[in-house]
Amino acid sequence: MLMFRQTQARKSILVKIPSLSSAFNVKMTCSYYGNVVNTVSYASKDMAFLLVEYSTENEIIKLKETIRYQSREYLCAVTPLYSYKDLPQTVKLRGGQLQKSYACSAFVAPTEKEMVKKLEETNSISEQMILLYNVLKLPDFNIRLRFYTAEQISFYLSRLFTNISVLPFGSSVNGFGQLGCDLDLLCQIDRVKQSKSDSLSFLTQTLSLNEKNEKKVFLETIGTLMKVFVPGVTNMRKILEARVPIIKFFNTYTNMQCDLSSSNVLASIMSQLLYTYAEFDWCVKPLVCTIRNWARNRSLTKDEPGQWITNFSLTLLIIFYLQTKYIVPCLGTLQDVARHNTSKLQAVNQQPKNEILYQLLYGFFEYYSIFDFKTQAICIQEGCPRQKKSYAPLYIYNPLESTLNVSRNVTTIQLTQLIDNFRNGLHIMLSVKEEDILMCLLNLKKTPEMCNNTPSIQISQKESLNQEMFTEQRNANIL
């Protein structure tokens, strides 16, 4: 998937157009330079753009050799972006068809009122979870713009550095991204050793990016260059004293809030592994989407870093739970998939699954309501609990560096709040009628009469847990 999207981005150009009604004229103009295979027009702020995909990269090269810069009166920075304007003799073509156009609203999630209206269209929790996922997932055009944004930044940096590329990672590529999520970008160094037989080479200034100070200098420099010379980059913020230095900016031309960090190979690998888990079973994405939105609407996760659980750690909790239910394999088994060996994936994926989404959601809340956080740690490498290596309240083994705890930032207070909400989630699923359960979990409905309805989901007495047991078990598992 990653290679396909990168190739797609390299075969594409972005054109600023007068209005969405000019899109077909622009497409016909671009067709003079090569075979146009796909176009998407969209609005961003008060501007309109057309993303044009050619059949080969050679057609992009031909286009660049032909097009000129608008003005030579001022210093002009190199750019992979284009601008189109209607000339006086331009005739608006009619009858032509483009792929779908998107307004600014297509980049943001529906409002709470709109979401409630959509969820009320069905009474089944499983169907509501699938609907929630389908409404919030990143559409194809949004993914294309994310990869194009990365390719655009790569273009500018490649004018200074011969062996650097910018890649998206995180939610944009792992299959769990939702409308409005930030675009996480990292700089990847293409490390090629010089041949011993080469007696002549370029004399250049080098930077390894292995040390934090080097990363800060690098990001400080390219941040300034991007702010001054890259079209569309606004609201630049350099957060260089954080544990992972980043620069934040908004790209008004692709309507993306971006976080750019220096070289981080493990982050890219982890994104690919999560993508494999997301594709492993149909229930993974809707379940992750539901629980992430539940956590955000309950203020358990937040956009800024802090003492609370992150979306990444929460996703690992979900994957670990699914491993205990034999829905997805442990990381050891999944390594073959990451190395493009699908034979074992197909064998595991053929196991029968009797779970449905609402049972998995209930089981998730139940499992972590009584989990022994005091002594046990989460380990998706093995798919079973392991002993904690420290006194951290929440311990989740880093899937790629087993000596690290990815949830070391979570405090005892935040873990207590998390467990309380697991317990509350169970209470809602036991006491609220089925068609209202998801909206109550997401804080979209809070009418008092809901809790007086007889639950329509029948859960055995053995599975149900009373409040006193929850309180006692939670305190024992944390302290």
Coordinates of C-alpha atoms in Angstrom, one line a residue:
M1 CA 0.0 0.0 0.0
L2 CA 2.8 2.4 1.0
M3 CA 4.7 2.0 -2.3
F4 CA 1.4 2.2 -4.4
R5 CA 0.5 5.5 -2.7
Q6 CA 4.0 7.0 -3.1
T7 CA 4.1 6.1 -6.8
Q8 CA 0.6 7.6 -7.2
A9 CA 1.8 10.8 -5.5
R10 CA 4.9 11.0 -7.8
K11 CA 2.7 10.8 -10.9
S12 CA 0.4 13.6 -9.7
I13 CA 0.5 17.4 -9.8
L14 CA -1.6 20.0 -7.8
V15 CA -3.0 22.9 -9.7
K16 CA -4.6 26.0 -8.1
I17 CA -7.6 26.9 -10.2
P18 CA -10.0 29.9 -10.2
S19 CA -13.0 27.9 -9.1
L20 CA -14.4 24.3 -9.0
S21 CA -16.3 25.2 -12.2
S22 CA -13.0 25.5 -14.0
A23 CA -11.9 22.0 -13.2
F24 CA -12.8 20.4 -16.5
N25 CA -11.0 23.2 -18.5
V26 CA -7.9 22.5 -16.4
K27 CA -8.1 18.8 -17.0
M28 CA -8.3 19.3 -20.7
T29 CA -5.3 21.7 -20.5
C30 CA -3.3 19.2 -18.5
S31 CA -4.2 16.5 -21.0
Y32 CA -2.1 18.2 -23.6
Y33 CA 1.0 17.2 -21.7
G34 CA 0.2 13.5 -21.1
N35 CA -2.4 10.9 -20.4
V36 CA -4.5 12.0 -17.4
V37 CA -5.9 9.0 -15.6
N38 CA -7.5 10.5 -12.5
T39 CA -8.6 14.0 -11.3
V40 CA -10.0 15.2 -8.0
S41 CA -11.1 18.8 -7.4
Y42 CA -11.7 20.3 -4.0
A43 CA -12.0 23.5 -2.1
S44 CA -9.6 24.6 0.7
K45 CA -10.3 27.9 2.6
D46 CA -11.3 30.4 -0.1
M47 CA -9.3 28.6 -2.8
A48 CA -9.9 25.7 -5.3
F49 CA -7.5 23.0 -6.5
L50 CA -7.3 20.1 -8.9
L51 CA -5.2 17.1 -8.2
V52 CA -4.2 15.5 -11.5
E53 CA -2.7 12.1 -11.9
Y54 CA -0.8 11.1 -15.0
S55 CA -0.2 7.6 -16.2
T56 CA 3.6 7.8 -15.8
E57 CA 6.2 10.0 -14.1
N58 CA 7.8 10.8 -17.4
E59 CA 4.8 12.9 -18.3
I60 CA 5.4 15.0 -15.1
I61 CA 9.0 15.6 -16.3
K62 CA 7.7 16.7 -19.8
L63 CA 5.3 19.1 -18.1
K64 CA 8.0 20.6 -15.9
E65 CA 10.2 21.2 -19.0
T66 CA 7.4 23.1 -20.7
I67 CA 5.8 25.3 -17.9
R68 CA 7.4 28.6 -16.9
Y69 CA 7.4 30.6 -13.7
Q70 CA 4.8 33.5 -13.7
S71 CA 7.2 36.3 -12.8
R72 CA 11.0 36.9 -13.0
E73 CA 10.8 40.2 -11.2
Y74 CA 11.3 38.6 -7.8
L75 CA 13.2 35.7 -6.4
C76 CA 11.3 32.6 -7.3
A77 CA 11.7 29.4 -5.3
V78 CA 11.5 26.0 -7.2
T79 CA 8.1 24.4 -6.8
P80 CA 6.1 21.3 -7.8
L81 CA 2.9 23.3 -7.6
Y82 CA 1.0 24.8 -10.6
S83 CA -1.4 27.7 -11.1
Y84 CA -4.1 28.0 -13.8
K85 CA -6.0 31.1 -14.8
D86 CA -8.7 31.5 -17.4
L87 CA -7.6 33.7 -20.3
P88 CA -10.0 36.1 -21.9
Q89 CA -10.5 33.8 -24.9
T90 CA -11.1 30.7 -22.7
V91 CA -14.4 29.0 -23.4
K92 CA -16.0 27.1 -20.5
L93 CA -16.3 23.6 -21.8
R94 CA -19.6 21.8 -21.1
G95 CA -20.6 18.2 -21.1
G96 CA -17.4 17.0 -19.6
Q97 CA -17.2 14.9 -16.5
L98 CA -14.7 14.9 -13.7
Q99 CA -14.3 12.7 -10.7
K100 CA -16.2 14.0 -7.7
S101 CA -15.5 17.4 -6.3
Y102 CA -15.2 18.0 -2.6
A103 CA -16.1 21.0 -0.5
C104 CA -14.2 22.1 2.6
S105 CA -16.6 20.2 4.8
A106 CA -15.3 16.9 3.2
F107 CA -12.1 17.3 5.3
V108 CA -13.8 17.4 8.7
A109 CA -15.9 14.9 10.7
P110 CA -19.7 15.4 11.0
T111 CA -21.0 17.4 13.9
E112 CA -22.5 15.7 16.9
K113 CA -26.0 16.5 15.7
E114 CA -25.2 15.0 12.2
M115 CA -23.7 11.9 13.8
V116 CA -26.7 11.2 16.0
K117 CA -29.0 11.5 13.0
K118 CA -26.9 8.9 11.1
L119 CA -26.7 6.5 14.1
E120 CA -30.4 6.7 14.7
E121 CA -30.9 5.2 11.2
T122 CA -30.1 1.7 12.6
N123 CA -30.8 -0.1 15.9
S124 CA -28.0 -2.6 15.9
I125 CA -24.8 -1.8 17.8
S126 CA -22.7 -3.7 15.3
E127 CA -24.3 -1.9 12.4
Q128 CA -23.8 1.5 14.2
M129 CA -20.1 0.7 14.8
I130 CA -19.7 -0.1 11.1
L131 CA -21.6 3.1 10.2
L132 CA -19.4 5.1 12.6
Y133 CA -16.3 3.8 10.9
N134 CA -17.5 4.3 7.4
V135 CA -18.5 7.9 8.2
L136 CA -15.2 8.8 9.9
K137 CA -12.6 6.9 7.9
L138 CA -10.3 8.7 5.5
P139 CA -11.7 8.7 2.0
D140 CA -9.4 7.9 -1.0
F141 CA -9.0 11.5 -2.1
N142 CA -7.9 12.5 1.4
I143 CA -5.3 9.7 1.5
R144 CA -4.0 10.8 -1.9
L145 CA -3.6 14.4 -0.7
R146 CA -1.7 13.2 2.4
F147 CA 0.8 11.3 0.2
Y148 CA 1.0 14.2 -2.2
T149 CA 1.8 16.6 0.7
A150 CA 4.7 14.3 1.7
E151 CA 5.9 14.2 -1.9
Q152 CA 5.7 18.0 -2.1
I153 CA 7.9 18.4 1.0
S154 CA 10.3 15.8 -0.3
F155 CA 10.6 17.8 -3.5
Y156 CA 11.8 20.9 -1.6
L157 CA 14.2 19.1 0.7
S158 CA 15.7 17.1 -2.2
R159 CA 16.9 20.5 -3.6
L160 CA 19.2 20.7 -0.6
F161 CA 19.8 17.0 0.3
T162 CA 20.4 14.3 -2.3
N163 CA 19.4 11.3 -0.1
I164 CA 16.3 12.4 1.8
S165 CA 12.6 11.7 1.4
V166 CA 9.6 12.5 3.4
L167 CA 7.1 9.8 4.3
P168 CA 3.7 9.8 6.1
F169 CA 3.3 7.5 9.1
G170 CA 0.9 7.0 11.9
S171 CA -2.9 7.2 11.4
S172 CA -2.5 8.4 7.8
V173 CA -1.1 5.0 6.7
N174 CA -1.9 2.5 9.4
G175 CA -5.6 2.1 8.5
F176 CA -7.0 3.8 11.6
G177 CA -7.0 7.4 10.4
Q178 CA -10.1 9.5 10.8
L179 CA -11.3 12.7 9.2
G180 CA -9.5 15.6 10.6
C181 CA -6.5 13.7 12.0
D182 CA -3.1 15.3 11.7
L183 CA -0.6 14.2 9.0
D184 CA 2.5 12.8 10.7
L185 CA 5.6 13.1 8.5
L186 CA 9.1 11.9 9.0
C187 CA 12.4 12.5 7.1
Q188 CA 14.0 9.3 5.9
I189 CA 17.6 9.2 5.0
D190 CA 18.4 6.9 2.1
R191 CA 21.8 5.6 3.4
V192 CA 24.1 4.4 0.6
K193 CA 27.7 3.6 1.4
Q194 CA 30.3 5.0 -0.9
S195 CA 32.1 2.3 -3.0
K196 CA 35.7 1.8 -2.1
S197 CA 36.6 2.0 -5.8
D198 CA 35.3 5.6 -6.1
S199 CA 38.3 7.9 -6.0
L200 CA 36.4 11.1 -6.6
S201 CA 33.2 12.2 -4.8
F202 CA 31.3 15.3 -3.9
L203 CA 32.6 17.4 -1.0
T204 CA 29.6 18.1 1.2
Q205 CA 28.5 19.1 4.7
T206 CA 27.0 16.0 6.5
L207 CA 24.6 15.6 9.4
S208 CA 23.9 12.2 10.9
L209 CA 20.6 13.0 12.7
N210 CA 21.4 10.4 15.3
E211 CA 21.6 12.9 18.2
K212 CA 18.8 15.0 19.5
N213 CA 20.8 18.3 19.1
E214 CA 21.4 17.4 15.4
K215 CA 17.7 16.8 14.9
K216 CA 16.9 20.1 16.5
V217 CA 19.4 22.0 14.2
F218 CA 18.0 20.2 11.2
L219 CA 14.4 20.9 12.0
E220 CA 15.2 24.5 13.0
T221 CA 16.8 25.1 9.6
I222 CA 14.3 23.4 7.3
G223 CA 11.4 25.0 9.3
T224 CA 12.7 28.4 8.5
L225 CA 13.2 27.5 4.8
M226 CA 9.7 26.0 4.5
K227 CA 8.1 29.0 6.2
V228 CA 9.7 31.4 3.7
F229 CA 9.8 29.5 0.5
V230 CA 7.2 26.7 0.4
P231 CA 3.8 27.9 -1.0
G232 CA 0.8 27.1 1.3
V233 CA 2.8 26.6 4.5
T234 CA 1.3 28.7 7.4
N235 CA 1.1 28.6 11.2
M236 CA 4.7 27.3 11.5
R237 CA 5.6 26.2 15.1
K238 CA 8.9 24.7 16.0
I239 CA 8.6 22.4 19.1
L240 CA 12.2 21.5 19.5
E241 CA 12.5 20.9 23.2
A242 CA 10.0 18.0 23.2
R243 CA 11.1 14.4 23.7
V244 CA 10.7 14.0 20.0
P245 CA 11.4 17.4 18.3
I246 CA 8.9 18.3 15.6
I247 CA 7.8 21.2 13.5
K248 CA 4.0 21.8 13.2
F249 CA 2.5 23.6 10.2
F250 CA -0.7 23.9 8.2
N251 CA -0.7 23.3 4.5
T252 CA -3.5 25.5 3.1
Y253 CA -3.2 24.0 -0.4
T254 CA -3.9 20.5 0.7
N255 CA -5.8 21.4 3.8
M256 CA -3.6 19.3 6.1
Q257 CA -2.3 20.0 9.6
C258 CA 1.2 18.5 9.6
D259 CA 3.8 17.3 12.2
L260 CA 7.2 16.8 10.7
S261 CA 9.9 15.0 12.6
S262 CA 13.4 13.9 11.7
S263 CA 14.5 10.4 10.8
N264 CA 12.5 7.7 12.7
V265 CA 12.6 4.4 11.0
L266 CA 10.8 2.5 13.8
A267 CA 7.8 4.8 13.5
S268 CA 7.5 3.9 9.8
I269 CA 7.8 0.1 10.5
M270 CA 5.2 0.3 13.3
S271 CA 2.8 2.0 11.0
Q272 CA 3.1 -0.8 8.5
L273 CA 2.6 -3.4 11.2
L274 CA -0.5 -1.7 12.4
Y275 CA -1.7 -1.6 8.9
T276 CA -1.3 -5.3 8.6
Y277 CA -3.3 -5.8 11.8
A278 CA -6.0 -3.4 10.5
E279 CA -6.3 -5.5 7.3
F280 CA -6.2 -8.9 9.1
D281 CA -9.9 -9.1 10.1
W282 CA -12.9 -7.0 9.1
C283 CA -13.8 -6.3 12.8
V284 CA -10.5 -4.6 13.7
K285 CA -11.1 -1.2 12.1
P286 CA -14.7 -0.6 13.4
L287 CA -13.7 -1.7 16.9
V288 CA -10.7 0.5 17.0
C289 CA -12.7 3.4 15.6
T290 CA -15.4 3.0 18.2
I291 CA -13.1 2.7 21.2
R292 CA -10.9 5.6 20.0
N293 CA -14.0 7.9 19.7
W294 CA -15.3 6.6 23.1
A295 CA -12.0 7.5 24.7
R296 CA -11.8 11.0 23.1
N297 CA -15.4 11.9 23.9
R298 CA -14.7 10.8 27.5
S299 CA -11.5 13.0 27.6
L300 CA -9.4 9.9 28.1
T301 CA -7.2 10.9 25.1
K302 CA -6.3 14.3 24.0
D303 CA -4.6 16.0 21.0
E304 CA -1.7 17.3 23.0
P305 CA 0.8 15.1 24.8
G306 CA 0.4 14.7 28.6
Q307 CA -0.2 12.2 31.4
W308 CA -3.1 10.4 29.6
I309 CA -3.1 7.4 27.4
T310 CA -2.3 8.0 23.7
N311 CA -4.2 6.7 20.7
F312 CA -1.2 4.5 19.9
S313 CA -1.2 2.9 23.4
L314 CA -5.0 2.5 23.3
T315 CA -4.8 0.8 19.9
L316 CA -2.2 -1.6 21.3
L317 CA -4.7 -2.4 24.2
I318 CA -7.3 -3.2 21.6
I319 CA -5.0 -5.4 19.5
F320 CA -3.8 -7.3 22.6
Y321 CA -7.4 -8.0 23.6
L322 CA -8.2 -9.3 20.1
Q323 CA -5.1 -11.5 20.4
T324 CA -6.6 -13.1 23.6
K325 CA -9.8 -13.8 21.6
Y326 CA -7.8 -15.3 18.7
I327 CA -9.0 -12.7 16.3
V328 CA -5.5 -11.5 15.3
P329 CA -2.2 -13.2 15.8
C330 CA 0.7 -12.2 18.1
L331 CA 3.4 -10.1 16.5
G332 CA 5.7 -13.0 16.1
T333 CA 3.3 -14.6 13.7
L334 CA 2.7 -11.3 11.9
Q335 CA 6.3 -10.8 11.1
D336 CA 5.9 -13.1 8.1
V337 CA 3.2 -10.8 6.8
A338 CA 5.4 -7.7 7.2
R339 CA 8.1 -9.5 5.1
H340 CA 5.5 -10.0 2.4
N341 CA 4.9 -13.7 3.2
T342 CA 1.1 -14.1 3.1
S343 CA 0.9 -17.8 3.4
K344 CA 0.8 -17.9 7.2
L345 CA -1.6 -14.9 7.3
Q346 CA -4.1 -16.8 5.1
A347 CA -3.8 -19.9 7.3
V348 CA -4.5 -17.9 10.5
N349 CA -7.2 -15.8 8.9
Q350 CA -9.2 -18.9 8.0
Q351 CA -9.9 -19.7 11.7
P352 CA -13.7 -19.5 12.4
K353 CA -14.8 -16.4 14.4
N354 CA -18.1 -16.5 16.3
E355 CA -17.6 -13.0 17.8
I356 CA -19.5 -10.0 16.6
L357 CA -18.7 -6.4 17.2
Y358 CA -20.9 -5.7 20.2
Q359 CA -19.7 -8.8 21.9
L360 CA -16.1 -7.7 21.3
L361 CA -16.9 -4.2 22.6
Y362 CA -18.4 -5.6 25.7
G363 CA -15.5 -8.1 26.1
F364 CA -13.0 -5.2 25.8
F365 CA -14.6 -3.3 28.6
E366 CA -14.9 -6.4 30.8
Y367 CA -11.3 -7.6 30.1
Y368 CA -9.6 -4.4 31.2
S369 CA -12.0 -3.7 34.0
I370 CA -10.5 -6.6 35.9
F371 CA -7.0 -6.7 34.3
D372 CA -4.2 -7.0 36.8
F373 CA -2.4 -3.7 36.0
K374 CA -0.4 -4.0 39.3
T375 CA 1.8 -6.8 38.2
Q376 CA 0.9 -7.6 34.6
A377 CA 2.0 -5.8 31.3
I378 CA 0.6 -5.8 27.8
C379 CA 2.7 -7.6 25.2
I380 CA 1.5 -7.9 21.7
Q381 CA 4.7 -9.7 20.7
E382 CA 3.5 -12.8 22.6
G383 CA -0.2 -12.1 22.7
C384 CA -0.4 -12.8 26.5
P385 CA 0.4 -10.8 29.7
R386 CA 3.9 -10.5 30.9
Q387 CA 5.5 -9.4 34.2
K388 CA 6.1 -5.6 34.5
K389 CA 9.7 -4.4 34.4
S390 CA 9.0 -1.3 36.4
Y391 CA 6.5 0.3 38.8
A392 CA 4.8 2.3 36.0
P393 CA 1.0 2.2 36.5
L394 CA 0.4 1.1 32.9
Y395 CA 3.0 -1.0 31.2
I396 CA 2.8 -1.7 27.5
Y397 CA 5.8 -3.3 25.9
N398 CA 7.1 -1.4 22.9
P399 CA 6.4 -3.9 20.0
L400 CA 9.7 -3.1 18.3
E401 CA 11.9 -2.3 21.3
S402 CA 10.9 -4.6 24.1
T403 CA 13.0 -2.8 26.7
L404 CA 10.7 0.3 26.5
N405 CA 7.3 1.0 27.9
V406 CA 5.2 3.0 25.4
S407 CA 2.7 4.1 28.1
R408 CA 5.2 5.3 30.7
N409 CA 3.6 8.7 30.6
V410 CA 0.3 7.5 32.1
T411 CA -0.1 8.3 35.8
T412 CA -1.9 6.4 38.4
I413 CA -4.7 9.0 38.4
Q414 CA -5.2 8.6 34.7
L415 CA -5.1 4.8 34.8
T416 CA -7.8 4.9 37.6
Q417 CA -9.9 7.2 35.4
L418 CA -9.4 4.8 32.5
I419 CA -10.5 1.8 34.5
D420 CA -13.5 3.7 35.9
N421 CA -14.6 4.3 32.3
F422 CA -14.1 0.7 31.3
R423 CA -16.5 -0.2 34.2
N424 CA -18.9 2.6 33.2
G425 CA -18.9 1.3 29.6
L426 CA -20.0 -2.1 30.9
H427 CA -22.7 -0.5 33.0
I428 CA -24.0 1.3 29.9
M429 CA -24.0 -1.9 27.8
L430 CA -26.0 -3.7 30.6
S431 CA -28.5 -1.0 31.4
V432 CA -29.3 0.9 28.2
K433 CA -31.4 -0.4 25.3
E434 CA -29.4 -1.5 22.3
E435 CA -30.1 1.3 19.9
D436 CA -28.9 3.9 22.4
I437 CA -25.8 2.1 23.8
L438 CA -23.3 3.5 21.3
M439 CA -24.6 7.1 21.5
C440 CA -24.4 6.9 25.3
L441 CA -20.9 5.5 25.2
L442 CA -19.9 8.4 22.8
N443 CA -21.6 11.0 25.0
L444 CA -24.0 11.8 22.2
K445 CA -27.1 11.1 24.2
K446 CA -27.5 11.6 28.0
T447 CA -31.3 11.5 28.5
P448 CA -32.0 10.2 32.1
E449 CA -34.8 7.9 30.9
M450 CA -32.3 5.8 28.9
C451 CA -30.9 4.2 32.0
N452 CA -34.3 3.0 33.0
N453 CA -34.8 0.8 29.9
T454 CA -34.4 -2.9 30.1
P455 CA -31.2 -3.9 28.2
S456 CA -31.9 -5.7 25.0
I457 CA -28.5 -7.4 24.8
Q458 CA -28.7 -10.6 26.8
I459 CA -25.5 -11.2 28.7
S460 CA -25.1 -14.2 31.0
Q461 CA -25.1 -13.9 34.7
K462 CA -21.6 -15.4 34.7
E463 CA -20.3 -12.5 32.5
S464 CA -21.9 -9.6 34.4
L465 CA -20.0 -8.0 37.3
N466 CA -21.4 -5.9 40.1
Q467 CA -20.1 -2.5 41.0
E468 CA -18.6 -3.5 44.4
M469 CA -16.5 -6.2 42.7
F470 CA -15.3 -3.7 40.1
T471 CA -14.3 -1.1 42.8
E472 CA -12.4 -3.7 44.9
Q473 CA -10.7 -5.3 41.9
R474 CA -9.7 -2.0 40.3
N475 CA -8.1 -0.7 43.5
A476 CA -6.2 -4.0 44.0
N477 CA -4.9 -4.0 40.5
I478 CA -3.5 -0.5 40.6
L479 CA -2.2 0.0 44.1

